[in-house]
Amino acid sequence: MTLDTLHDEALELQGDSVALRRALHERPEVGNDLPITRESVLESLDGLPLDLTLHETTSGISALLTGGKPGPTVLLRGDMDALPLHEDTGLDFGSRHDGQMHACGHDTHTAMLSSAAKLLSAHQDDIPGRVLFMFQPGEEGHHGAKYMLEEGLLDVPALADGTESPVTGAFALHITSTIPTGVVATKGGPILASADEFVIRVLGSGGHASAPFHAIDPVPIACEIVIALQTMITRRIDTFDPAVVTVGQIHAGTKNNIIPPVAEINGTIRTFSERTRSQVHDNLRRVAEKVAEAHGATAEPEIRYGYPVTSNNHEFAQFTLEAARDAIGYERVVPLPNPVMAAEDFSYVLNEVPGSMMFLGGTPPDRDPRTAPANHSNLVTFDEDAMSTGVELYAQMALRHLGVTA
């Protein structure tokens, strides 16, 4: 085995990668319970020298490859779940499950990781350590990685001779339709945001719309709170450690001539640091409560914690950039200039193990990356030619981290 052969070996597995990807795409599943997906993945891994663990709280699969030489363990992650979205791509292998779609490319991640398992298994005897393949459900807001960690994902048993083999690094790829095919990008430090939900209930007192002075109308108070939150962001949050607060829903009332007793505001908070995250939470509560109090009403803000900040280890991110340049060419590797305000539950893994996530370009050949439908769109499609690059990078990162240099 040499690192130079991995490109050709990944290309040889492209048929398997595409076949599994399309099978998963046709039968998407949402959340943490993915029985069809789990069975498809297990079939793809059948016959490989892997120690399999089927997680109980989710459909997660841990597959451990033990090399022929002692060494630490490296984790490779591929998420498996789809989105609750109707597909309108017109693909021949489009979703057969109405209202569910692989709109974020997790079908490609799973297929690439399965092929990487095949590629690395073929070189088992030459691997100085172990590779832990993490097939994860529930990334789309269901905390699948957290549940797998709580079940002991990182508790890798000692080798047969009693030597410890801890997980010392973690790597994940995420395909995107807005980067040219085969181009990869990452950065050290925060790469994706935390994502929390907030609900603010504004409690007034109802009445007839013709006599608002006999009521406490929560609707204009809710509107004032929304505006005050945007002012809070621009005036209280450090420009160089930014945050986004977006209100996505306001619910109130039943009829045009009734002042409702309650108005509800629902939105999201995105930040790139725990310091700013905590500051926004505190400020949001204070703004909501005090604006309501100024009008004789009461506000009940509730913050529902979502994913933490996804922060790449700086040294590991630099390692992945350099490894990718060596493997696929300098011109195809781009240092990401800024983090992205989307969120990821690979953040839970990176809070436990040094590692990094890298974006993999997959713009279809007939599309412009600047205008192609983006991830989470009902129209998004991905160039399957990018998948061989992903398989190669999974293998490259695992072997290089374990000390293979040639």
CSV table of C-alpha atoms in Angstrom, one decimal:
chain,number,residue,atom,x,y,z
A,1,MET,CA,0.0,0.0,0.0
A,2,THR,CA,1.1,3.5,-0.8
A,3,LEU,CA,-0.7,6.8,-0.5
A,4,ASP,CA,-0.2,7.3,-4.2
A,5,THR,CA,-2.5,4.4,-5.1
A,6,LEU,CA,-5.5,5.7,-3.1
A,7,HIS,CA,-6.8,7.9,-6.0
A,8,ASP,CA,-7.0,4.9,-8.4
A,9,GLU,CA,-8.5,2.7,-5.7
A,10,ALA,CA,-11.2,5.2,-5.0
A,11,LEU,CA,-12.0,5.4,-8.7
A,12,GLU,CA,-12.3,1.6,-8.8
A,13,LEU,CA,-14.9,1.8,-6.0
A,14,GLN,CA,-16.9,4.6,-7.7
A,15,GLY,CA,-19.6,2.2,-9.0
A,16,ASP,CA,-20.2,0.9,-5.5
A,17,SER,CA,-20.3,4.5,-4.2
A,18,VAL,CA,-22.8,5.6,-6.7
A,19,ALA,CA,-25.0,2.5,-6.3
A,20,LEU,CA,-25.3,2.9,-2.6
A,21,ARG,CA,-25.8,6.7,-2.8
A,22,ARG,CA,-28.7,6.2,-5.3
A,23,ALA,CA,-30.3,3.5,-3.2
A,24,LEU,CA,-30.2,5.7,-0.1
A,25,HIS,CA,-31.5,8.7,-2.1
A,26,GLU,CA,-34.5,6.8,-3.3
A,27,ARG,CA,-35.5,5.7,0.2
A,28,PRO,CA,-34.6,8.6,2.5
A,29,GLU,CA,-35.4,8.6,6.2
A,30,VAL,CA,-35.6,11.4,8.8
A,31,GLY,CA,-34.3,11.6,12.3
A,32,ASN,CA,-32.6,9.0,14.5
A,33,ASP,CA,-34.6,5.9,13.6
A,34,LEU,CA,-33.4,4.9,10.1
A,35,PRO,CA,-34.1,1.2,9.7
A,36,ILE,CA,-33.9,1.0,5.9
A,37,THR,CA,-30.7,3.1,5.8
A,38,ARG,CA,-29.1,1.1,8.5
A,39,GLU,CA,-29.8,-2.2,6.7
A,40,SER,CA,-28.5,-0.8,3.4
A,41,VAL,CA,-25.2,0.3,5.1
A,42,LEU,CA,-24.8,-3.1,6.9
A,43,GLU,CA,-25.2,-4.8,3.5
A,44,SER,CA,-22.6,-2.6,2.0
A,45,LEU,CA,-20.1,-3.5,4.8
A,46,ASP,CA,-20.9,-7.2,4.7
A,47,GLY,CA,-17.7,-9.3,4.5
A,48,LEU,CA,-15.3,-6.6,5.6
A,49,PRO,CA,-13.1,-7.2,8.7
A,50,LEU,CA,-14.9,-4.8,10.9
A,51,ASP,CA,-16.1,-5.0,14.5
A,52,LEU,CA,-19.6,-3.6,14.3
A,53,THR,CA,-21.6,-2.0,17.1
A,54,LEU,CA,-25.3,-1.3,16.5
A,55,HIS,CA,-26.3,1.6,18.7
A,56,GLU,CA,-29.5,1.2,20.7
A,57,THR,CA,-30.8,4.7,21.2
A,58,THR,CA,-30.4,5.5,17.5
A,59,SER,CA,-29.8,3.7,14.2
A,60,GLY,CA,-26.1,4.6,14.5
A,61,ILE,CA,-23.4,2.1,13.4
A,62,SER,CA,-19.9,2.1,14.7
A,63,ALA,CA,-17.5,0.0,12.6
A,64,LEU,CA,-14.0,-0.6,13.9
A,65,LEU,CA,-11.1,-1.6,11.6
A,66,THR,CA,-8.1,-2.9,13.5
A,67,GLY,CA,-4.9,-2.7,11.5
A,68,GLY,CA,-2.1,-5.2,11.5
A,69,LYS,CA,0.2,-2.9,13.5
A,70,PRO,CA,-0.4,-1.2,16.9
A,71,GLY,CA,-1.3,2.4,17.0
A,72,PRO,CA,-4.1,4.9,18.0
A,73,THR,CA,-7.5,5.2,16.5
A,74,VAL,CA,-8.8,7.8,14.0
A,75,LEU,CA,-12.5,8.5,13.6
A,76,LEU,CA,-14.2,9.1,10.2
A,77,ARG,CA,-17.8,10.4,10.3
A,78,GLY,CA,-20.6,10.0,7.7
A,79,ASP,CA,-24.1,11.2,8.5
A,80,MET,CA,-27.1,9.2,7.1
A,81,ASP,CA,-30.4,11.1,7.7
A,82,ALA,CA,-32.5,13.1,5.2
A,83,LEU,CA,-34.7,16.2,5.5
A,84,PRO,CA,-38.5,16.6,5.8
A,85,LEU,CA,-38.8,18.1,2.3
A,86,HIS,CA,-40.6,17.2,-1.0
A,87,GLU,CA,-38.1,16.5,-3.8
A,88,ASP,CA,-38.5,18.3,-7.1
A,89,THR,CA,-35.3,17.5,-8.8
A,90,GLY,CA,-36.7,15.1,-11.4
A,91,LEU,CA,-33.8,12.7,-10.9
A,92,ASP,CA,-34.4,9.1,-12.1
A,93,PHE,CA,-33.5,8.0,-8.6
A,94,GLY,CA,-35.5,10.6,-6.8
A,95,SER,CA,-37.1,10.1,-3.5
A,96,ARG,CA,-39.9,7.5,-3.2
A,97,HIS,CA,-40.8,8.7,0.2
A,98,ASP,CA,-43.1,11.7,-0.1
A,99,GLY,CA,-42.1,14.6,2.1
A,100,GLN,CA,-38.6,13.2,2.7
A,101,MET,CA,-35.4,14.1,0.6
A,102,HIS,CA,-31.7,13.8,0.8
A,103,ALA,CA,-31.4,17.5,0.3
A,104,CYS,CA,-28.1,18.0,2.3
A,105,GLY,CA,-26.1,15.2,0.6
A,106,HIS,CA,-25.9,12.8,3.5
A,107,ASP,CA,-26.6,10.0,1.1
A,108,THR,CA,-23.3,10.8,-0.5
A,109,HIS,CA,-21.5,11.0,2.8
A,110,THR,CA,-22.7,7.6,3.8
A,111,ALA,CA,-21.8,6.0,0.5
A,112,MET,CA,-18.3,7.6,0.5
A,113,LEU,CA,-17.7,6.4,4.0
A,114,SER,CA,-18.8,2.9,3.1
A,115,SER,CA,-16.4,2.9,0.2
A,116,ALA,CA,-13.6,4.2,2.3
A,117,ALA,CA,-14.2,1.3,4.7
A,118,LYS,CA,-13.8,-1.1,1.7
A,119,LEU,CA,-10.6,0.7,0.5
A,120,LEU,CA,-9.0,0.7,4.0
A,121,SER,CA,-10.1,-2.8,4.8
A,122,ALA,CA,-8.1,-4.0,1.7
A,123,HIS,CA,-5.0,-2.7,3.4
A,124,GLN,CA,-5.8,-3.8,6.9
A,125,ASP,CA,-2.4,-5.5,7.5
A,126,ASP,CA,-0.5,-2.3,6.7
A,127,ILE,CA,-2.5,0.0,8.9
A,128,PRO,CA,-0.6,1.1,12.1
A,129,GLY,CA,-3.7,1.6,14.3
A,130,ARG,CA,-7.4,1.6,13.9
A,131,VAL,CA,-10.1,3.4,12.0
A,132,LEU,CA,-13.5,4.0,13.5
A,133,PHE,CA,-16.2,4.5,10.9
A,134,MET,CA,-19.1,6.5,12.4
A,135,PHE,CA,-22.3,6.1,10.5
A,136,GLN,CA,-24.5,8.6,12.2
A,137,PRO,CA,-28.3,9.3,12.1
A,138,GLY,CA,-30.1,12.4,13.3
A,139,GLU,CA,-27.7,15.2,12.2
A,140,GLU,CA,-30.5,17.4,11.0
A,141,GLY,CA,-31.4,18.8,14.4
A,142,HIS,CA,-31.8,15.4,16.2
A,143,HIS,CA,-28.5,15.3,18.0
A,144,GLY,CA,-27.5,11.9,16.6
A,145,ALA,CA,-23.8,12.4,17.3
A,146,LYS,CA,-24.5,13.3,20.9
A,147,TYR,CA,-26.5,10.1,21.5
A,148,MET,CA,-23.7,8.0,19.9
A,149,LEU,CA,-21.1,9.6,22.1
A,150,GLU,CA,-23.3,9.0,25.2
A,151,GLU,CA,-23.5,5.3,24.2
A,152,GLY,CA,-19.7,5.1,24.3
A,153,LEU,CA,-18.7,5.7,20.7
A,154,LEU,CA,-15.2,6.8,21.8
A,155,ASP,CA,-14.6,3.9,24.3
A,156,VAL,CA,-12.5,1.9,21.9
A,157,PRO,CA,-11.3,-1.3,23.6
A,158,ALA,CA,-7.6,-2.0,24.1
A,159,LEU,CA,-5.7,-4.1,21.5
A,160,ALA,CA,-5.4,-7.9,22.0
A,161,ASP,CA,-2.0,-7.4,23.8
A,162,GLY,CA,-3.5,-4.9,26.2
A,163,THR,CA,-2.2,-1.8,24.4
A,164,GLU,CA,-4.5,1.2,24.5
A,165,SER,CA,-5.8,2.6,21.2
A,166,PRO,CA,-7.5,5.9,22.0
A,167,VAL,CA,-9.2,8.1,19.4
A,168,THR,CA,-6.7,10.8,18.7
A,169,GLY,CA,-8.3,12.5,15.7
A,170,ALA,CA,-11.6,12.9,13.9
A,171,PHE,CA,-12.4,13.9,10.3
A,172,ALA,CA,-15.6,14.5,8.4
A,173,LEU,CA,-16.6,15.7,4.9
A,174,HIS,CA,-19.6,17.7,3.9
A,175,ILE,CA,-20.6,18.0,0.3
A,176,THR,CA,-21.9,21.3,-1.0
A,177,SER,CA,-23.5,22.2,-4.4
A,178,THR,CA,-22.0,25.7,-4.2
A,179,ILE,CA,-18.3,24.8,-4.5
A,180,PRO,CA,-17.0,23.4,-7.8
A,181,THR,CA,-16.7,19.7,-8.0
A,182,GLY,CA,-13.6,18.2,-6.4
A,183,VAL,CA,-12.5,21.4,-4.7
A,184,VAL,CA,-12.2,21.2,-0.9
A,185,ALA,CA,-12.2,23.9,1.7
A,186,THR,CA,-11.7,24.2,5.5
A,187,LYS,CA,-10.2,26.4,8.1
A,188,GLY,CA,-9.0,26.2,11.7
A,189,GLY,CA,-11.2,27.4,14.5
A,190,PRO,CA,-14.9,28.0,14.2
A,191,ILE,CA,-16.2,26.7,10.9
A,192,LEU,CA,-19.9,26.4,11.7
A,193,ALA,CA,-22.1,28.2,14.2
A,194,SER,CA,-24.0,27.2,17.2
A,195,ALA,CA,-27.7,27.0,16.6
A,196,ASP,CA,-30.3,27.6,19.4
A,197,GLU,CA,-34.0,28.1,19.2
A,198,PHE,CA,-35.9,30.7,21.2
A,199,VAL,CA,-39.6,31.1,22.0
A,200,ILE,CA,-40.9,34.3,23.6
A,201,ARG,CA,-44.5,34.3,24.9
A,202,VAL,CA,-45.8,37.8,25.3
A,203,LEU,CA,-48.7,37.8,27.8
A,204,GLY,CA,-51.1,40.7,27.6
A,205,SER,CA,-54.9,40.8,28.1
A,206,GLY,CA,-57.4,40.3,25.4
A,207,GLY,CA,-60.3,42.5,24.3
A,208,HIS,CA,-62.3,44.0,21.5
A,209,ALA,CA,-60.2,45.4,18.7
A,210,SER,CA,-62.2,48.6,18.8
A,211,ALA,CA,-61.2,49.4,22.4
A,212,PRO,CA,-57.5,48.6,22.7
A,213,PHE,CA,-57.3,50.9,25.8
A,214,HIS,CA,-59.3,48.2,27.7
A,215,ALA,CA,-56.8,45.6,26.9
A,216,ILE,CA,-53.0,45.0,26.8
A,217,ASP,CA,-52.3,44.2,23.2
A,218,PRO,CA,-49.4,41.7,22.9
A,219,VAL,CA,-49.1,42.1,19.1
A,220,PRO,CA,-47.4,45.5,18.9
A,221,ILE,CA,-45.3,44.6,22.0
A,222,ALA,CA,-44.1,41.5,20.2
A,223,CYS,CA,-43.3,43.6,17.1
A,224,GLU,CA,-41.3,46.0,19.3
A,225,ILE,CA,-39.4,43.1,20.8
A,226,VAL,CA,-38.4,41.8,17.4
A,227,ILE,CA,-37.0,45.2,16.4
A,228,ALA,CA,-35.3,45.6,19.8
A,229,LEU,CA,-33.6,42.3,19.3
A,230,GLN,CA,-32.0,43.5,16.0
A,231,THR,CA,-30.9,46.7,17.7
A,232,MET,CA,-29.4,44.6,20.5
A,233,ILE,CA,-27.3,42.6,18.0
A,234,THR,CA,-25.9,45.7,16.3
A,235,ARG,CA,-25.3,47.6,19.5
A,236,ARG,CA,-24.3,45.0,22.1
A,237,ILE,CA,-22.5,42.2,20.2
A,238,ASP,CA,-18.9,42.5,19.1
A,239,THR,CA,-18.7,43.0,15.4
A,240,PHE,CA,-15.7,40.7,15.2
A,241,ASP,CA,-17.4,37.9,17.2
A,242,PRO,CA,-20.8,38.1,15.4
A,243,ALA,CA,-24.2,36.7,16.1
A,244,VAL,CA,-27.4,36.3,14.1
A,245,VAL,CA,-30.9,36.5,15.6
A,246,THR,CA,-33.6,35.7,13.2
A,247,VAL,CA,-37.3,35.6,14.0
A,248,GLY,CA,-39.0,33.1,11.7
A,249,GLN,CA,-42.5,33.0,13.2
A,250,ILE,CA,-44.9,35.3,15.0
A,251,HIS,CA,-48.2,33.7,16.0
A,252,ALA,CA,-51.1,35.7,17.5
A,253,GLY,CA,-54.9,36.0,17.4
A,254,THR,CA,-57.9,34.3,15.9
A,255,LYS,CA,-59.8,37.1,14.2
A,256,ASN,CA,-59.3,40.6,12.9
A,257,ASN,CA,-61.5,42.3,15.5
A,258,ILE,CA,-60.2,40.5,18.6
A,259,ILE,CA,-57.1,41.6,20.6
A,260,PRO,CA,-55.5,38.3,21.6
A,261,PRO,CA,-54.2,37.7,25.1
A,262,VAL,CA,-50.9,36.1,23.9
A,263,ALA,CA,-48.5,36.5,21.0
A,264,GLU,CA,-45.6,34.1,20.4
A,265,ILE,CA,-42.3,34.8,18.8
A,266,ASN,CA,-40.1,32.0,17.5
A,267,GLY,CA,-36.6,32.2,16.1
A,268,THR,CA,-33.0,31.1,15.9
A,269,ILE,CA,-29.7,32.3,17.4
A,270,ARG,CA,-26.4,31.6,15.6
A,271,THR,CA,-23.0,32.4,17.1
A,272,PHE,CA,-19.3,31.4,16.6
A,273,SER,CA,-18.2,31.4,20.3
A,274,GLU,CA,-19.6,30.3,23.6
A,275,ARG,CA,-18.9,33.8,25.0
A,276,THR,CA,-21.2,35.5,22.4
A,277,ARG,CA,-23.7,32.7,22.7
A,278,SER,CA,-24.1,33.3,26.4
A,279,GLN,CA,-24.2,37.0,25.9
A,280,VAL,CA,-27.0,36.8,23.3
A,281,HIS,CA,-29.0,34.5,25.5
A,282,ASP,CA,-28.8,36.9,28.5
A,283,ASN,CA,-29.5,40.0,26.3
A,284,LEU,CA,-32.5,38.4,24.6
A,285,ARG,CA,-34.1,37.5,27.9
A,286,ARG,CA,-33.6,41.0,29.3
A,287,VAL,CA,-34.8,42.8,26.1
A,288,ALA,CA,-38.0,40.7,25.9
A,289,GLU,CA,-38.9,41.0,29.6
A,290,LYS,CA,-38.2,44.7,29.9
A,291,VAL,CA,-39.9,45.7,26.6
A,292,ALA,CA,-43.0,43.8,27.7
A,293,GLU,CA,-42.8,45.3,31.2
A,294,ALA,CA,-42.7,48.8,29.8
A,295,HIS,CA,-46.1,48.2,28.2
A,296,GLY,CA,-47.7,46.6,31.3
A,297,ALA,CA,-47.3,43.1,29.8
A,298,THR,CA,-45.2,40.1,30.7
A,299,ALA,CA,-42.7,38.2,28.5
A,300,GLU,CA,-41.7,34.6,29.0
A,301,PRO,CA,-38.5,33.9,27.0
A,302,GLU,CA,-37.4,30.3,26.6
A,303,ILE,CA,-34.1,29.3,24.9
A,304,ARG,CA,-33.8,25.7,23.7
A,305,TYR,CA,-30.2,24.7,23.3
A,306,GLY,CA,-29.2,23.3,19.9
A,307,TYR,CA,-25.8,22.4,18.5
A,308,PRO,CA,-22.7,24.0,19.9
A,309,VAL,CA,-20.1,25.8,17.7
A,310,THR,CA,-18.3,23.5,15.3
A,311,SER,CA,-14.7,24.4,15.9
A,312,ASN,CA,-11.9,22.7,14.0
A,313,ASN,CA,-8.7,22.1,15.9
A,314,HIS,CA,-6.2,24.6,14.3
A,315,GLU,CA,-3.3,22.0,13.9
A,316,PHE,CA,-5.6,19.3,12.6
A,317,ALA,CA,-7.2,21.7,10.1
A,318,GLN,CA,-3.8,22.7,8.8
A,319,PHE,CA,-2.9,19.0,8.6
A,320,THR,CA,-6.0,18.3,6.5
A,321,LEU,CA,-5.2,21.2,4.2
A,322,GLU,CA,-1.7,20.1,3.6
A,323,ALA,CA,-2.7,16.4,3.2
A,324,ALA,CA,-5.4,17.4,0.7
A,325,ARG,CA,-2.9,19.5,-1.3
A,326,ASP,CA,-0.5,16.6,-1.5
A,327,ALA,CA,-3.3,14.2,-2.5
A,328,ILE,CA,-5.5,16.1,-5.0
A,329,GLY,CA,-3.4,19.1,-6.0
A,330,TYR,CA,-2.7,22.6,-4.6
A,331,GLU,CA,-5.2,24.3,-6.9
A,332,ARG,CA,-8.1,22.2,-5.6
A,333,VAL,CA,-7.6,23.1,-2.0
A,334,VAL,CA,-9.0,26.4,-0.7
A,335,PRO,CA,-8.5,27.8,2.8
A,336,LEU,CA,-12.0,28.9,3.9
A,337,PRO,CA,-11.8,32.6,4.6
A,338,ASN,CA,-14.8,32.8,6.9
A,339,PRO,CA,-17.0,30.4,8.9
A,340,VAL,CA,-20.5,29.6,7.8
A,341,MET,CA,-23.6,30.4,9.9
A,342,ALA,CA,-25.1,26.9,9.4
A,343,ALA,CA,-24.7,24.3,12.2
A,344,GLU,CA,-23.5,20.7,12.6
A,345,ASP,CA,-23.7,18.1,15.3
A,346,PHE,CA,-20.1,16.9,14.4
A,347,SER,CA,-19.5,19.7,16.8
A,348,TYR,CA,-20.1,17.3,19.6
A,349,VAL,CA,-17.3,15.0,18.4
A,350,LEU,CA,-14.9,17.9,17.9
A,351,ASN,CA,-15.6,18.9,21.5
A,352,GLU,CA,-14.2,15.6,22.6
A,353,VAL,CA,-11.5,14.8,20.0
A,354,PRO,CA,-9.1,17.1,18.0
A,355,GLY,CA,-10.2,17.0,14.4
A,356,SER,CA,-11.8,18.9,11.5
A,357,MET,CA,-14.6,19.1,9.0
A,358,MET,CA,-13.9,19.8,5.4
A,359,PHE,CA,-16.3,21.0,2.7
A,360,LEU,CA,-16.3,19.0,-0.6
A,361,GLY,CA,-17.5,20.7,-3.8
A,362,GLY,CA,-20.1,18.9,-5.8
A,363,THR,CA,-21.6,21.3,-8.2
A,364,PRO,CA,-23.3,19.5,-11.1
A,365,PRO,CA,-21.5,20.0,-14.4
A,366,ASP,CA,-24.5,21.9,-15.9
A,367,ARG,CA,-24.7,24.4,-13.0
A,368,ASP,CA,-22.8,27.5,-11.9
A,369,PRO,CA,-21.7,27.2,-8.2
A,370,ARG,CA,-22.8,30.8,-7.7
A,371,THR,CA,-26.4,30.1,-8.7
A,372,ALA,CA,-26.9,26.3,-8.2
A,373,PRO,CA,-29.7,25.3,-5.8
A,374,ALA,CA,-28.0,25.1,-2.4
A,375,ASN,CA,-28.1,22.4,0.2
A,376,HIS,CA,-31.5,22.1,1.8
A,377,SER,CA,-33.2,23.2,-1.4
A,378,ASN,CA,-35.9,20.9,-2.9
A,379,LEU,CA,-34.1,21.4,-6.2
A,380,VAL,CA,-30.5,20.6,-5.0
A,381,THR,CA,-28.5,18.0,-6.9
A,382,PHE,CA,-24.8,16.9,-6.4
A,383,ASP,CA,-22.2,15.8,-8.9
A,384,GLU,CA,-21.5,12.2,-8.2
A,385,ASP,CA,-18.0,12.6,-9.7
A,386,ALA,CA,-17.0,14.3,-6.5
A,387,MET,CA,-17.5,11.1,-4.5
A,388,SER,CA,-14.3,9.5,-5.5
A,389,THR,CA,-12.4,12.5,-4.2
A,390,GLY,CA,-14.3,12.2,-0.9
A,391,VAL,CA,-13.4,8.5,-0.6
A,392,GLU,CA,-9.8,9.2,-1.3
A,393,LEU,CA,-9.7,12.0,1.2
A,394,TYR,CA,-11.3,9.9,3.9
A,395,ALA,CA,-8.6,7.3,3.3
A,396,GLN,CA,-5.8,9.8,3.0
A,397,MET,CA,-6.7,11.6,6.3
A,398,ALA,CA,-7.0,8.3,8.2
A,399,LEU,CA,-3.7,6.9,7.0
A,400,ARG,CA,-1.7,10.1,7.3
A,401,HIS,CA,-3.0,10.7,10.8
A,402,LEU,CA,-1.9,7.2,11.8
A,403,GLY,CA,1.6,7.9,10.5
A,404,VAL,CA,1.6,6.5,7.0
A,405,THR,CA,3.8,8.8,4.9
A,406,ALA,CA,4.4,7.1,1.6
